[in-house]
Every structure is written in structure tokens, then in C-alpha cells.
Amino acid sequence: MKLLRYEDPETLIHTYGLANNKFFEGKDSKYIFVVKENATITDLLYKKHDIEHLGMQFDRVVM
């Protein structure tokens, strides 16, 4: 499964999630980027931990 990042052009918030997440449905594909090809839920949890630990205010994770 792919780990994706959506860069919202209006709010400038980066949202991370796995490719099967409904969040990415209907989003403009030119703002969706592949972060990792063979990702697991663990990779997403690591990303969430990094965002929280570093206090990244413009990054989110969808589970």
C-alpha cells in the first residue's frame, strides 16, 4: 500500500494517510504525492509520532 501526502492548496496543510483512506477520494490528484510505496500502518504511525514530537502545525495524519 502507498503512503500518500495531500497538500491542500488553500490551507497549506499536508495530510498523510494510506492510499485506501477515503480522505483521498475526490481530491485533485495534482496535489497528492507518494511518500512511500510499500507502506504499512506502522509507517503511518511513525509519521504521526514525528509530527506530534516535532510540533509540526501544518501537518496532519488521517487514520
PDB file of C-alpha atoms in Angstrom:
ATOM      1  CA  MET A   1       0.000   0.000   0.000  1.00  0.00           C
ATOM      2  CA  LYS A   2       1.173   3.548  -0.640  1.00  0.00           C
ATOM      3  CA  LEU A   3       1.672   6.250   1.953  1.00  0.00           C
ATOM      4  CA  LEU A   4       0.302   9.458   0.422  1.00  0.00           C
ATOM      5  CA  ARG A   5       0.575  13.167   1.188  1.00  0.00           C
ATOM      6  CA  TYR A   6      -2.107  15.640   0.160  1.00  0.00           C
ATOM      7  CA  GLU A   7      -1.004  19.269   0.019  1.00  0.00           C
ATOM      8  CA  ASP A   8      -4.098  21.442   0.378  1.00  0.00           C
ATOM      9  CA  PRO A   9      -3.583  24.497  -1.860  1.00  0.00           C
ATOM     10  CA  GLU A  10      -5.885  26.696   0.249  1.00  0.00           C
ATOM     11  CA  THR A  11      -4.842  25.929   3.833  1.00  0.00           C
ATOM     12  CA  LEU A  12      -1.291  24.721   3.014  1.00  0.00           C
ATOM     13  CA  ILE A  13      -1.827  21.771   5.374  1.00  0.00           C
ATOM     14  CA  HIS A  14      -0.137  18.492   4.444  1.00  0.00           C
ATOM     15  CA  THR A  15      -2.274  15.450   5.224  1.00  0.00           C
ATOM     16  CA  TYR A  16      -0.723  11.972   5.312  1.00  0.00           C
ATOM     17  CA  GLY A  17      -2.567   8.679   5.004  1.00  0.00           C
ATOM     18  CA  LEU A  18      -2.618   5.297   3.348  1.00  0.00           C
ATOM     19  CA  ALA A  19      -3.897   5.080  -0.213  1.00  0.00           C
ATOM     20  CA  ASN A  20      -7.076   3.212   0.779  1.00  0.00           C
ATOM     21  CA  ASN A  21      -8.253   6.058   3.050  1.00  0.00           C
ATOM     22  CA  LYS A  22     -11.497   7.715   1.940  1.00  0.00           C
ATOM     23  CA  PHE A  23      -9.943  11.130   2.637  1.00  0.00           C
ATOM     24  CA  PHE A  24      -8.150  10.981  -0.730  1.00  0.00           C
ATOM     25  CA  GLU A  25     -11.304  10.265  -2.747  1.00  0.00           C
ATOM     26  CA  GLY A  26     -12.354  13.277  -4.778  1.00  0.00           C
ATOM     27  CA  LYS A  27      -9.136  15.200  -4.092  1.00  0.00           C
ATOM     28  CA  ASP A  28      -7.302  16.750  -7.030  1.00  0.00           C
ATOM     29  CA  SER A  29      -4.558  14.289  -7.985  1.00  0.00           C
ATOM     30  CA  LYS A  30      -2.068  17.037  -8.793  1.00  0.00           C
ATOM     31  CA  TYR A  31      -1.874  17.734  -5.038  1.00  0.00           C
ATOM     32  CA  ILE A  32      -1.387  14.085  -3.988  1.00  0.00           C
ATOM     33  CA  PHE A  33       2.151  12.727  -3.716  1.00  0.00           C
ATOM     34  CA  VAL A  34       3.510   9.269  -2.910  1.00  0.00           C
ATOM     35  CA  VAL A  35       5.722   9.345   0.184  1.00  0.00           C
ATOM     36  CA  LYS A  36       6.439   5.615   0.341  1.00  0.00           C
ATOM     37  CA  GLU A  37       5.476   2.766  -1.996  1.00  0.00           C
ATOM     38  CA  ASN A  38       5.271  -0.291   0.272  1.00  0.00           C
ATOM     39  CA  ALA A  39       3.987   1.362   3.428  1.00  0.00           C
ATOM     40  CA  THR A  40       2.193  -0.203   6.369  1.00  0.00           C
ATOM     41  CA  ILE A  41       0.095   1.200   9.178  1.00  0.00           C
ATOM     42  CA  THR A  42       3.304   1.279  11.223  1.00  0.00           C
ATOM     43  CA  ASP A  43       4.834   3.769   8.780  1.00  0.00           C
ATOM     44  CA  LEU A  44       1.779   5.975   9.198  1.00  0.00           C
ATOM     45  CA  LEU A  45       2.032   5.754  12.986  1.00  0.00           C
ATOM     46  CA  TYR A  46       5.715   6.733  12.789  1.00  0.00           C
ATOM     47  CA  LYS A  47       4.737   9.743  10.675  1.00  0.00           C
ATOM     48  CA  LYS A  48       2.087  10.699  13.239  1.00  0.00           C
ATOM     49  CA  HIS A  49       4.637  10.400  16.057  1.00  0.00           C
ATOM     50  CA  ASP A  50       7.129  12.571  14.170  1.00  0.00           C
ATOM     51  CA  ILE A  51       4.519  15.265  13.528  1.00  0.00           C
ATOM     52  CA  GLU A  52       3.481  15.339  17.179  1.00  0.00           C
ATOM     53  CA  HIS A  53       7.057  15.154  18.518  1.00  0.00           C
ATOM     54  CA  LEU A  54       8.315  17.955  16.266  1.00  0.00           C
ATOM     55  CA  GLY A  55       5.217  20.127  16.739  1.00  0.00           C
ATOM     56  CA  MET A  56       4.553  20.431  13.023  1.00  0.00           C
ATOM     57  CA  GLN A  57       1.422  22.587  12.963  1.00  0.00           C
ATOM     58  CA  PHE A  58       0.745  22.309   9.220  1.00  0.00           C
ATOM     59  CA  ASP A  59       0.866  18.501   9.039  1.00  0.00           C
ATOM     60  CA  ARG A  60      -1.908  16.019   9.834  1.00  0.00           C
ATOM     61  CA  VAL A  61      -2.429  12.258   9.707  1.00  0.00           C
ATOM     62  CA  VAL A  62      -5.693  10.546   8.748  1.00  0.00           C
ATOM     63  CA  MET A  63      -6.243   7.027  10.010  1.00  0.00           C
TER      64      MET A  63
END
